[in-house]
CSV table of C-alpha atoms in Angstrom, one decimal:
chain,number,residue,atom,x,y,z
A,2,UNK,CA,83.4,98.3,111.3
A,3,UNK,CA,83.1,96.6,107.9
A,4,UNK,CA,81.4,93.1,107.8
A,5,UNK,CA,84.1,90.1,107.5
A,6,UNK,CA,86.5,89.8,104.1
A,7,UNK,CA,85.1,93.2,103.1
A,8,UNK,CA,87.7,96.1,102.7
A,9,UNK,CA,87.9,99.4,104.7
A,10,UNK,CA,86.6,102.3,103.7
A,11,UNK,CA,82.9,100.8,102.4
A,12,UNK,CA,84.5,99.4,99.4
A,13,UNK,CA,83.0,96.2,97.5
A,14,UNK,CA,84.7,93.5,97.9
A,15,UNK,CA,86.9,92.0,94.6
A,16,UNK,CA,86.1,88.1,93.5
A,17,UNK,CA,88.6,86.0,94.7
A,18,UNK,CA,89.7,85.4,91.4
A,19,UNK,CA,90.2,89.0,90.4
A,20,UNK,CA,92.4,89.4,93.8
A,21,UNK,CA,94.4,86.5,92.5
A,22,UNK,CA,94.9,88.4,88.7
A,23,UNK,CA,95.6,91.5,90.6
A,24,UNK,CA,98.3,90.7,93.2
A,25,UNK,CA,99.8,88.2,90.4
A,26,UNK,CA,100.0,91.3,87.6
A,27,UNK,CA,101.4,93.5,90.5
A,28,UNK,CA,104.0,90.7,91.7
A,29,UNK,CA,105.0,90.1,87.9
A,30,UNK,CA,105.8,93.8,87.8
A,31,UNK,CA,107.9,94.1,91.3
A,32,UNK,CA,109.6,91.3,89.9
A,33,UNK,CA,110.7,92.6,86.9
A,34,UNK,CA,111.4,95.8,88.5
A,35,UNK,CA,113.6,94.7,91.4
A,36,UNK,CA,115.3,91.9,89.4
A,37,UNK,CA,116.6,95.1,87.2
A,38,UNK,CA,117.4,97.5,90.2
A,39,UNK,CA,119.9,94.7,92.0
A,40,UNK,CA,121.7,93.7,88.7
A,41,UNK,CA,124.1,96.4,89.4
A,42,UNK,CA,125.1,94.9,93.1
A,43,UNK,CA,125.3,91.5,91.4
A,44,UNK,CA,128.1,92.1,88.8
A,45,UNK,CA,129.7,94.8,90.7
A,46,UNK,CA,133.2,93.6,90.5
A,47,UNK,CA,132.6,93.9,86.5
A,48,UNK,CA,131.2,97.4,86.7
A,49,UNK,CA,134.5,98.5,88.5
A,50,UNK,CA,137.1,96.7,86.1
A,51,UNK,CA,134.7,98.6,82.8
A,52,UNK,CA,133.9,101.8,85.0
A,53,UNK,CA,136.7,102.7,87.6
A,54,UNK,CA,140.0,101.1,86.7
A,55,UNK,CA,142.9,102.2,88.6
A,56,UNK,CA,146.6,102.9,87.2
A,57,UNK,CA,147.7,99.4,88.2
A,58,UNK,CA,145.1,97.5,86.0
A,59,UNK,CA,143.0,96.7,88.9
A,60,UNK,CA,139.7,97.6,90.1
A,61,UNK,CA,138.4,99.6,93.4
A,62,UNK,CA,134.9,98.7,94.9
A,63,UNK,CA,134.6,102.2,96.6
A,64,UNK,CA,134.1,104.1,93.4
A,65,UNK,CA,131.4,101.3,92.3
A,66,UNK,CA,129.7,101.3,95.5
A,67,UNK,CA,129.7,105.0,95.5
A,68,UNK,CA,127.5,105.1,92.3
A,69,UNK,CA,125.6,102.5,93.7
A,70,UNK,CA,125.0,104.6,96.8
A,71,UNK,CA,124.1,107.7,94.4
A,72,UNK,CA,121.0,106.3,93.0
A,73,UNK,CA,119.4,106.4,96.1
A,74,UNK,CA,120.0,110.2,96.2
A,75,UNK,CA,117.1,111.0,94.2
A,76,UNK,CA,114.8,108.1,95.6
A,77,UNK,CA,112.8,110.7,98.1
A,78,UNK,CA,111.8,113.2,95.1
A,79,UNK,CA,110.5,109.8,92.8
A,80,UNK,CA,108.8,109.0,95.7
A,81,UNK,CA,107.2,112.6,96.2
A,82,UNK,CA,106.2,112.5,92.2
A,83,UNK,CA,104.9,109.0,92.3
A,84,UNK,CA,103.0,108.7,95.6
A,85,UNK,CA,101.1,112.0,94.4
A,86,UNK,CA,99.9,110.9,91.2
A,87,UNK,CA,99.3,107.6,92.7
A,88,UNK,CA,97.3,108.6,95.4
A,89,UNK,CA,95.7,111.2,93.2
A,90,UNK,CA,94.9,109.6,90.1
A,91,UNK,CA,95.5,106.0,91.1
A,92,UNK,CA,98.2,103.3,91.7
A,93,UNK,CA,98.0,101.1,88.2
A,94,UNK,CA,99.2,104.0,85.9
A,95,UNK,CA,101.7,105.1,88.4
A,96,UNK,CA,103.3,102.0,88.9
A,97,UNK,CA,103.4,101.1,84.8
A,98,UNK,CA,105.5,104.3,84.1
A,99,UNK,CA,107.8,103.5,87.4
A,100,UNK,CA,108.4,100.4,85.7
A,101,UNK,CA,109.2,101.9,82.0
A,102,UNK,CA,111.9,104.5,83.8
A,103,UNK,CA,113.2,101.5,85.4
A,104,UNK,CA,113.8,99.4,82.3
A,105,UNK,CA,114.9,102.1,80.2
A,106,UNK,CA,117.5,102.8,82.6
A,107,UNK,CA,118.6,99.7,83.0
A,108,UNK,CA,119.4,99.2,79.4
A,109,UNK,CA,121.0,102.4,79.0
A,110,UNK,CA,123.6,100.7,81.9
A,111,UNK,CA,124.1,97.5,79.2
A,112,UNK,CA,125.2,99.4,76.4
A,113,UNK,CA,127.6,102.3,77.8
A,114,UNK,CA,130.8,102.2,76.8
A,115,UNK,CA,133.4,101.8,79.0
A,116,UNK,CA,136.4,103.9,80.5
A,117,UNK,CA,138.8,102.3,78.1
A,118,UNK,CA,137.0,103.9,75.1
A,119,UNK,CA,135.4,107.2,75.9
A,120,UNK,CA,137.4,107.9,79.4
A,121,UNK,CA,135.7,110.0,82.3
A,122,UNK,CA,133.0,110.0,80.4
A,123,UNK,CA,131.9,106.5,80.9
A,124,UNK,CA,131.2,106.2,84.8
A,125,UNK,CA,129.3,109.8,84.8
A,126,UNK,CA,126.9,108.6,82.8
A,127,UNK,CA,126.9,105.2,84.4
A,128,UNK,CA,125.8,107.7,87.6
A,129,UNK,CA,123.3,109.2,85.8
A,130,UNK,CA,121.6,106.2,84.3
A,131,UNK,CA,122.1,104.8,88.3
A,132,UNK,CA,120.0,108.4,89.1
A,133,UNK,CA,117.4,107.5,86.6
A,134,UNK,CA,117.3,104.0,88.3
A,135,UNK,CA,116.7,105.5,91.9
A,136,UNK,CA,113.8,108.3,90.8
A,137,UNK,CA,112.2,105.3,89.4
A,138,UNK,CA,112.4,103.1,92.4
A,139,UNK,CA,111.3,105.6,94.1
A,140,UNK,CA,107.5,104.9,92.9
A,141,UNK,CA,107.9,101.1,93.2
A,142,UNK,CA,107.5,100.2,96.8
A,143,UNK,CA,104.8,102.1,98.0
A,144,UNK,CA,102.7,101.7,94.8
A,145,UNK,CA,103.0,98.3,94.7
A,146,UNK,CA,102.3,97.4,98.5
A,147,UNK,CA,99.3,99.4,99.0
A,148,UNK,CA,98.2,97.5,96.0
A,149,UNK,CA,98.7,94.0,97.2
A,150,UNK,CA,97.2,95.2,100.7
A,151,UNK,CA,94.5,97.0,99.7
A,152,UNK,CA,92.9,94.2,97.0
A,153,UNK,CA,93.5,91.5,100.2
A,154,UNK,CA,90.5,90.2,102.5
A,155,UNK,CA,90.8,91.0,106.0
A,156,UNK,CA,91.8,87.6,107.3
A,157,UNK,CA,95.0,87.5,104.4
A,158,UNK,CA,95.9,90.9,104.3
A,159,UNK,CA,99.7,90.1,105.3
A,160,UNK,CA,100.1,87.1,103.2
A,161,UNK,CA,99.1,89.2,100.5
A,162,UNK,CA,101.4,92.2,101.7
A,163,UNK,CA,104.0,89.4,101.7
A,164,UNK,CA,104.2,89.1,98.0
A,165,UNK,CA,106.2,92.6,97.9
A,166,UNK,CA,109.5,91.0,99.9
A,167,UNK,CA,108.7,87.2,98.2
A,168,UNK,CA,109.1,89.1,94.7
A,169,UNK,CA,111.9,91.3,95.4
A,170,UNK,CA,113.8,87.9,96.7
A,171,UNK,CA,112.7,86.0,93.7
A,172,UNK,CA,114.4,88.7,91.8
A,173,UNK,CA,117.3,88.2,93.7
A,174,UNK,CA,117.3,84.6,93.4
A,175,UNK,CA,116.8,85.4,89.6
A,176,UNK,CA,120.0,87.6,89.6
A,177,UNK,CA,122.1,85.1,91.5
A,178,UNK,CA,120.9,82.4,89.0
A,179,UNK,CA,121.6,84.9,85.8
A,180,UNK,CA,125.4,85.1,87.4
A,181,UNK,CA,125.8,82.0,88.5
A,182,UNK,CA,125.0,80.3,85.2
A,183,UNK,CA,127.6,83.3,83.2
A,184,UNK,CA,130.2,82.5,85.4
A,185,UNK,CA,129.7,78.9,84.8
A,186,UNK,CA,129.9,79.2,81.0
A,187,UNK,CA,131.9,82.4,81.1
A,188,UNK,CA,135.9,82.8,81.5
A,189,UNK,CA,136.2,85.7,84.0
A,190,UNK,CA,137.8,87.2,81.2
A,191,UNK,CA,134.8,87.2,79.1
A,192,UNK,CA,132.4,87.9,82.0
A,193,UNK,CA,134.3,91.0,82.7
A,194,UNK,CA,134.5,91.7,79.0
A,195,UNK,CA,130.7,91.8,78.1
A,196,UNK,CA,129.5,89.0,79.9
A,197,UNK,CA,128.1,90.7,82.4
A,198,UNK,CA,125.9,93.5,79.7
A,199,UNK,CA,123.5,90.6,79.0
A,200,UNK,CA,121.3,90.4,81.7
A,201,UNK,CA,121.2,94.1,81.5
A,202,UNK,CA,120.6,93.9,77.4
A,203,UNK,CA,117.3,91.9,78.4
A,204,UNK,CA,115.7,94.4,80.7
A,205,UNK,CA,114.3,96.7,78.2
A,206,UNK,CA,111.4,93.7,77.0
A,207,UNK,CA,111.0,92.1,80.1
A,208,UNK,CA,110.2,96.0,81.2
A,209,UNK,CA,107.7,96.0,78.4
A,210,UNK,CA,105.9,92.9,79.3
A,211,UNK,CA,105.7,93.9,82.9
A,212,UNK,CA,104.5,98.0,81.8
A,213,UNK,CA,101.7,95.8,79.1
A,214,UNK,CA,100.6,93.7,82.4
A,215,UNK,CA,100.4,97.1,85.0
A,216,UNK,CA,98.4,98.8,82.7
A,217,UNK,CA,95.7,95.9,82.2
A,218,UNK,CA,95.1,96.1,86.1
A,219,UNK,CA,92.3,97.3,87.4
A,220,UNK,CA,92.7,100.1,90.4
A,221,UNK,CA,92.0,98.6,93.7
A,222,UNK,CA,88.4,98.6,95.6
A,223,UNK,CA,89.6,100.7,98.5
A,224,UNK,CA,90.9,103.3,96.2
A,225,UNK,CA,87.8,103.0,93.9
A,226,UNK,CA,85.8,103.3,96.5
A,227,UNK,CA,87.2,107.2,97.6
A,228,UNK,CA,87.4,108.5,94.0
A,229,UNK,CA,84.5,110.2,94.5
A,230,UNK,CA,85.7,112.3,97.7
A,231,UNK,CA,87.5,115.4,97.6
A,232,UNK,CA,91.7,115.1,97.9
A,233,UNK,CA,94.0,117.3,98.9
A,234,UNK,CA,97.8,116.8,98.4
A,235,UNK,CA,98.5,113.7,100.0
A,236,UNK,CA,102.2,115.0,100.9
A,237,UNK,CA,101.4,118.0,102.8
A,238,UNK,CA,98.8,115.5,105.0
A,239,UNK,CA,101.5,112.8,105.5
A,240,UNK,CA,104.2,115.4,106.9
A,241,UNK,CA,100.9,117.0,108.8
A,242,UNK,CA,98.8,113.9,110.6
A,243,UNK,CA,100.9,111.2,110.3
A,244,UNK,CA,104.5,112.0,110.7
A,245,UNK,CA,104.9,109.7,114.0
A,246,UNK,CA,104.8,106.9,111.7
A,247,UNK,CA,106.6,107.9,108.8
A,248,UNK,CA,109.6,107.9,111.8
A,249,UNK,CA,107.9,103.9,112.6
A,250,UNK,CA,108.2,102.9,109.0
A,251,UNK,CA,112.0,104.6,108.7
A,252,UNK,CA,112.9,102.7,111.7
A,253,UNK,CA,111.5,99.3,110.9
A,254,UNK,CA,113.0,99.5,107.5
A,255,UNK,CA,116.2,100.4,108.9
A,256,UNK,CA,117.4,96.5,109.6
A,257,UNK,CA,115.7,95.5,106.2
A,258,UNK,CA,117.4,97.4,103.7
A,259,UNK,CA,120.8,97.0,105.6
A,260,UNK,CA,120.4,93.3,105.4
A,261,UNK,CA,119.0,93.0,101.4
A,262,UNK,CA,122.1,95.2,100.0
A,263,UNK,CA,124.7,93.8,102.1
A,264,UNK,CA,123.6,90.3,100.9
A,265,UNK,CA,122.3,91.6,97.3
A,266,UNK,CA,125.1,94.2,96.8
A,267,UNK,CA,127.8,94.2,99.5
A,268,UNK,CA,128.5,90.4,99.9
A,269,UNK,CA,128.8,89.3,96.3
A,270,UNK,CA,131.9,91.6,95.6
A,271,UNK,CA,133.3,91.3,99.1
A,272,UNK,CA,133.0,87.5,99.3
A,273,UNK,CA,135.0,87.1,95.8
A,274,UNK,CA,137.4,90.3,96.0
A,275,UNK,CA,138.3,90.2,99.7
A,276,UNK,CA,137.8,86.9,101.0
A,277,UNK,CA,138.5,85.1,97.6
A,278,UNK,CA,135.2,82.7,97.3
A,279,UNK,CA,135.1,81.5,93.4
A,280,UNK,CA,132.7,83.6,91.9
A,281,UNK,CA,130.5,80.7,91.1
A,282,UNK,CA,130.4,79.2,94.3
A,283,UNK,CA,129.1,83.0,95.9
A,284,UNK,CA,126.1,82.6,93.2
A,285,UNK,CA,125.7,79.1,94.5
A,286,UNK,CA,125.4,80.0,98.3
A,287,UNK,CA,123.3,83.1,97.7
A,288,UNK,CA,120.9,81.3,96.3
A,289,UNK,CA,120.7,78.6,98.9
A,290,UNK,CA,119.7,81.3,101.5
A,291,UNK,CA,117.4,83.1,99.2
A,292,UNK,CA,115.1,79.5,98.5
A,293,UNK,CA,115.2,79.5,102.4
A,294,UNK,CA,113.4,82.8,102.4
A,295,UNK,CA,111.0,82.1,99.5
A,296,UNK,CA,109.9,79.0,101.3
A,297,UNK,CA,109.7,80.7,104.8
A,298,UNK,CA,108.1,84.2,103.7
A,299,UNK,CA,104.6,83.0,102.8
A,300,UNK,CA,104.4,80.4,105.7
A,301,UNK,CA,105.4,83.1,107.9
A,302,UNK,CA,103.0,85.9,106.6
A,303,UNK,CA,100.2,83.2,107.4
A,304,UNK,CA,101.5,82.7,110.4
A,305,UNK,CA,101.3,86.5,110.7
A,306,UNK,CA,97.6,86.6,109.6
A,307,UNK,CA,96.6,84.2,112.9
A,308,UNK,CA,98.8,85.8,116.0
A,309,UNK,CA,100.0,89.1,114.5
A,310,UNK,CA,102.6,90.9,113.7
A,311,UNK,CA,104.1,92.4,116.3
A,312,UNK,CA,105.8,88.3,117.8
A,313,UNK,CA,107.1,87.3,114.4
A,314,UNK,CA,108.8,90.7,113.8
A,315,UNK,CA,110.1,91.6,117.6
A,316,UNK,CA,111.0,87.8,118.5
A,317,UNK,CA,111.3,86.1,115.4
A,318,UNK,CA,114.0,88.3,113.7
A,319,UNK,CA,115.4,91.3,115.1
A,320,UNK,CA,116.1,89.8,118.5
A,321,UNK,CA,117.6,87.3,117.2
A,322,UNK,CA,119.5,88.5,115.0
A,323,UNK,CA,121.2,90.9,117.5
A,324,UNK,CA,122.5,87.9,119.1
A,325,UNK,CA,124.1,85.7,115.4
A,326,UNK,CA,125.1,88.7,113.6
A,327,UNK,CA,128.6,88.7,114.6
A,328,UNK,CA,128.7,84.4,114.6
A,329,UNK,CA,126.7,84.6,111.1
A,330,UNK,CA,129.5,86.9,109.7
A,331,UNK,CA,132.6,84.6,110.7
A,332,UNK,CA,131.0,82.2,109.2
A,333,UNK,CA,131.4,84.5,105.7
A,334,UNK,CA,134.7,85.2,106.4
A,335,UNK,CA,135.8,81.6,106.8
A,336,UNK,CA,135.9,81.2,103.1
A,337,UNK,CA,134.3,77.9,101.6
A,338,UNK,CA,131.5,77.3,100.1
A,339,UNK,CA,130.0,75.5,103.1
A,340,UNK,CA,130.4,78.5,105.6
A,341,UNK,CA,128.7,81.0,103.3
A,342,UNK,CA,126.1,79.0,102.5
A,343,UNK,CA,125.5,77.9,106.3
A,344,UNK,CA,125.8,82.2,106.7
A,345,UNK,CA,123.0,82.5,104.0
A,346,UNK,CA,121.1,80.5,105.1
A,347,UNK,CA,121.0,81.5,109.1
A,348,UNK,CA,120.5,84.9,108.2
A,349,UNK,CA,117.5,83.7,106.1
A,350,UNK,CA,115.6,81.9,108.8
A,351,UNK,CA,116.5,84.4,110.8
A,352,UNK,CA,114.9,87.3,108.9
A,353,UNK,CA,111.9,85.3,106.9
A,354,UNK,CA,109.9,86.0,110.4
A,355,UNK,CA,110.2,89.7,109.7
A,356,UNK,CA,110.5,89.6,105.6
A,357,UNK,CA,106.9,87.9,105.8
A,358,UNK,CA,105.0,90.5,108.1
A,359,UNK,CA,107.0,93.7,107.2
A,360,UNK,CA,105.2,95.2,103.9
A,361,UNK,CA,101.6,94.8,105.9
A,362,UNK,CA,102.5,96.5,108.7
A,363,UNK,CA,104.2,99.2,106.6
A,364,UNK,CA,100.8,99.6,104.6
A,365,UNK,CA,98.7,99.4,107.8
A,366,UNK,CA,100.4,102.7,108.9
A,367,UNK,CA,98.8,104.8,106.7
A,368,UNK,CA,95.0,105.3,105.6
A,369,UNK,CA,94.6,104.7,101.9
A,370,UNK,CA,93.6,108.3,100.7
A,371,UNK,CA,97.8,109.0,101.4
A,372,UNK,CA,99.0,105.3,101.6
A,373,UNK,CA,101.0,105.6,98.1
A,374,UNK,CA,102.6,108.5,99.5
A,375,UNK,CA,103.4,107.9,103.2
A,376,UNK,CA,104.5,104.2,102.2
A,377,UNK,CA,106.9,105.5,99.7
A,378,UNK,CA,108.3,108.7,101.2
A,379,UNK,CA,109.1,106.8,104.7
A,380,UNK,CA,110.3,103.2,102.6
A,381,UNK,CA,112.4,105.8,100.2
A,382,UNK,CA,114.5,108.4,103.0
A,383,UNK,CA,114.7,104.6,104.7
A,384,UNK,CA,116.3,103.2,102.4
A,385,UNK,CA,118.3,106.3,100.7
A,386,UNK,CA,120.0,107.1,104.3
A,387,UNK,CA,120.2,103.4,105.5
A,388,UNK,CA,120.7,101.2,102.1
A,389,UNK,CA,121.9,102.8,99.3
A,390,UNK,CA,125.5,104.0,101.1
A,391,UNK,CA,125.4,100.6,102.7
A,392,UNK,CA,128.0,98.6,100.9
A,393,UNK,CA,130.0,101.2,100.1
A,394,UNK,CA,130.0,101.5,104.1
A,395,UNK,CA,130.7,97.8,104.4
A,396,UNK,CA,133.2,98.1,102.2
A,397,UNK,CA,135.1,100.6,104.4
A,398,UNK,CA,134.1,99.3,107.4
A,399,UNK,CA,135.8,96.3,106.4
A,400,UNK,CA,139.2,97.8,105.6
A,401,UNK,CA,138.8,99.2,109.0
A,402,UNK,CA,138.1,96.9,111.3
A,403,UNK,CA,137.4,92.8,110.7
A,404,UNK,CA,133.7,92.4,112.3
A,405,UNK,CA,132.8,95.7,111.9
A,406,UNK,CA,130.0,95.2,109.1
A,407,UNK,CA,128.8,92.3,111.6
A,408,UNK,CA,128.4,95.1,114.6
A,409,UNK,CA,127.0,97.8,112.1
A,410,UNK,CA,124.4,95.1,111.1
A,411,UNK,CA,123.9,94.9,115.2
A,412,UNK,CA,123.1,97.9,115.3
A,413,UNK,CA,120.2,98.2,112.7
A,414,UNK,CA,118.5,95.8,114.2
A,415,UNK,CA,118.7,97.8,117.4
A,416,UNK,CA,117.4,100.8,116.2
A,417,UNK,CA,114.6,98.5,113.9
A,418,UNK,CA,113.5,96.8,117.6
A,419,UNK,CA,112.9,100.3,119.3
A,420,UNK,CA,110.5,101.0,116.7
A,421,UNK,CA,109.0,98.0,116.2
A,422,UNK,CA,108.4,98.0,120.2
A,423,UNK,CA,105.8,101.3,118.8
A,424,UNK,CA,104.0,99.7,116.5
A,425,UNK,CA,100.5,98.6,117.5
A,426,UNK,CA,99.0,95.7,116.7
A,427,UNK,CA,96.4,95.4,113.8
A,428,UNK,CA,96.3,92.0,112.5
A,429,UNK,CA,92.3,91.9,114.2
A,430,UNK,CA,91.1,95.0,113.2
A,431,UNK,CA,89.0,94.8,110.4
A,432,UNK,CA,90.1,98.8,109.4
A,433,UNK,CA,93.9,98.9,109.8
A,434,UNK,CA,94.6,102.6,109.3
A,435,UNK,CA,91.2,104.5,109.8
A,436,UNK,CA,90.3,107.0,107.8
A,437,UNK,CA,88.1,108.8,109.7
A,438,UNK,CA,91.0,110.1,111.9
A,439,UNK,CA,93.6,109.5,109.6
A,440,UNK,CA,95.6,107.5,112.4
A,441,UNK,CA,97.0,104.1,111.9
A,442,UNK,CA,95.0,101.8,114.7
C-alpha cells in the first residue's frame, strides 16, 4: 500500500504543477487528434456528393458510411504497434507520432480530388487516407489515458481520467462549431463545393503544434518508476493474465462508441438527408448537448472520485438510458430544431454520469507495465466491431424499420450493463491494478 497522493508502483510523486502541464499537453493533443478523426462524420453529406455520386446527381450515405466504417478496420493492428512501443519505450514518443499519422492523413482527405475529375480513383484513396486515419487512432486512446491516470493523485485519479472523453467532446463541439459557422456563411452549393476541405486544410499545423507539445512531455512517474525492470512483450501478457478484462473493457465500451458516432457521425447526415433539419440548425442542436456534457463530465468524474464508479456508470447512464432511448429518438425524428436539441441534450445528461467515470475505470483494469496495450487493444476491437460500422448500420437500420437505431442503441446499453455489473470497485484502493499479480483489484 503506497502512502496517500503517491502513485502505485513506488513511484515519486509529480508536483502538482507538473501534473497540471502534463495532463494539459496530453489533453491539447487528444484534442487535436479527435477534432481531426470526427471531421469526416461531420461533413459527410459533402464527402458523398464529391466521393460517391450516383447516376441521378444525388448522393448515397451508405457508400460514405462504409468508408467511414473501413478505418476502423485496421484500428486493432495500430493499437498492437502503438501499445508495444508505448509500453516498451514509453507513452510521450508514442503518442507524438500517433498524432503526426493522424494529421497527415487528415490533410491528405482535404486536398483529394474528387470523382468528377479523376473518377474511381477518388473515393479509393479517400479509403486509404480513412485506413491511415484508423492505424493512427489506434495508438490514441490507450496512450493517452494511461497518461492522464497514471500522472493523477489517488484521491483525483478519475477526474483526471476524465479529461480523455471531456477532450474528445470538446473536439466534437469544435467540429459542430467549424460547420455550423460554414454553413452559416456558406451557400450549400459552396459548402459542398470546397467548403467543407477547410477544416481539413487546417489539420496538418494544428497536428504540428500538438506533435511539438507531446514531445516536450515528460514520461509519467509510474512508468518511470518500472524502467529499470525487465519487460517482456506486453501483448503476449495481455491475451495471457488479463484477458477477462480485455472482454470488461469491450463491453463497457460497447454503449460508448455506439452513442459518440451515432451523434458525431450518424445523426448529422441523417438529421439533414432524411429527416430534413437545416443543416445549420443540426450544428446548432449538437452543440447544445455537447456544452451539456462538457459541463457535466468533470462534475461527475469528481463525483466519481468520492462514491465510486461503479453508481454513476450502472445507475446514472446505462439504466437509464435503456428506458429514454426510444422517447430520446422520437424526439429526433420530430424534425425542428427544438426536438433535436431537447434529444441532445437528454442523451447528454444521460450519458455525462458514465462519460465522466469511464476512461478511469478502463485504465484501472490493467497494471501499468501493459496498460498502453491492454487499454488500446480492448478500446480498439471495441470500437472497430461496435463504432466504426455504426452509422453505416443506422443508416440501414433506418431504411428498415423507423425506431430501429433507437432499439439497437437499447441494446448496447444492455450488453454495456452486464459488464459493468463485473467490474469491481476501485475508486479506494490506493493500487488500482496491482502489479504484483497483474490482476485489476
Amino acid at each position: 500500500m503506497t502512502e496517500p497522493n503517491h502513485p502505485p508502483n513506488g513511484a515519486a510523486p509529480a508536483p502538482p504543477a507538473v501534473r497540471r502541464k502534463a495532463v494539459l499537453a496530453a489533453s491539447i493533443g487528444n484534442f487535436v487528434e479527435w477534432f481531426e478523426f470526427t471531421l469526416y462524420g461531420f461533413f459527410a453529406a459533402a464527402i458523398a456528393v464529391n466521393f460517391f455520386p450516383v447516376p441521378d446527381g444525388t448522393s448515397s450515405l451508405i457508400p460514405t458510411f462504409a468508408a467511414f466504417g473501413i478505418s476502423f478496420v485496421l484500428r486493432p493492428l495500430g493499437a498492437l504497434v502503438f501499445g508495444h512501443f508505448g509500453d516498451r519505450l514509453g507513452r510521450r514518443g508514442t503518442l507524438a507520432a500517433s498524432l503526426i499519422g493522424m494529421s497527415a492523413a487528415t490533410f491528405v482527405i482535404g486536398v483529394l480530388p474528387n470523382a468528377d475529375t479523376i473518377g474511381v480513383l477518388a473515393p479509393i484513396l479517400l479509403i486509404v487516407a480513412r485506413v491511415a486515419q484508423g492505424f493512427s487512432a489506434g495508438g490514441e486512446f490507450g496512450g493517452a489515458t494511461a497518461y492522464m491516470v497514471e500522472y493523477a493523485p489517488e484521491h483525483r485519479r478519475n477526474f483526471f481520467g476524465s479529461w480523455q472523453f471531456f477532450t474528445q467532446m470538446l473536439a466534437g463541439l469544435a467540429g459542430s462549431a467549424v460547420g455550423a459557422s460554414l454553413s452559416a456563411v456558406l451557400s450549400e452549393q459552396a459548402l459542398n463545393a470546397w467548403g467543407w476541405r477547410i477544416p481539413f486544410l487546417l489539420t496538418l499545423p494544428l497536428g504540428v503544434i500538438g506533435f511539438y507539445l507531446r514531445l516536450r512531455l515528460d514520461e509519467t512517474p509510474q512508468f518511470k518508476a518500472e524502467q529499470g525492470g525487465e519487460r517482456g512483450a506486453p501483448l503476449p501478457t495481455v491475451l495471457r493474465e488479463h484477458w477477462p478484462n480485455v472482454l470488461k473493457v469491450i463491453g463497457l465500451m460497447i454503449t460508448g462508441t455506439t452513442f459518440f458516432y451515432m451523434v458525431q457521425a450518424f445523426f448529422p447526415a441523417f438529421l439533414v438527408e432524411q429527416v430534413g433539419l437545416a443543416r445549420g440548425q443540426m450544428f446548432a442542436a449538437m452543440m447544445i448537448g455537447i456544452c451539456a456534457q462538457l459541463v457535466l463530465i468533470p462534475l461527475w468524474a469528481l463525483y466519481a472520485d468520492r462514491i465510486g464508479r461503479r453508481r454513476p456508470m450502472l445507475v446514472g447512464s446505462l439504466a437509464v438510458l435503456v428506458v429514454c432511448a426510444v422517447p430520446t429518438y422520437l424526439l429526433f425524428l420530430h424534425g425542428t430544431f427544438g426536438s433535436a436539441a431537447l434529444g441532445y441534450l437528454v442523451l447528454a445528461v444521460v450519458l455525462a454520469p458514465m462519460t465522466g467515470c469511464l476512461a478511469t475505470a478502463l485504465a484501472e483494469s490493467f497494471p501499468t507495465s501493459v496498460r498502453y496495450s491492454g487499454l488500446s487493444v480492448a478500446y480498439s476491437v471495441s470500437v472497430s466491431v461496435f463504432g466504426g460500422f455504426t452509422p453505416l448500420i443506422l443508416s440501414a437500420l433506418a431504411a428498415s424499420g423507423r425506431l430501429a437505431p433507437a432499439y439497437y442503441l437499447v441494446g448496447a446499453a444492455v450488453l454495456s450493463l452486464m459488464a459493468a455489473l463485473l467490474l469491481p470497485e476501485s475508486a479506494q484502493s490506493s493500487d488500482p491494478a496491482s502489479d504484483r499479480d497483474g490482476a485489476a483489484v
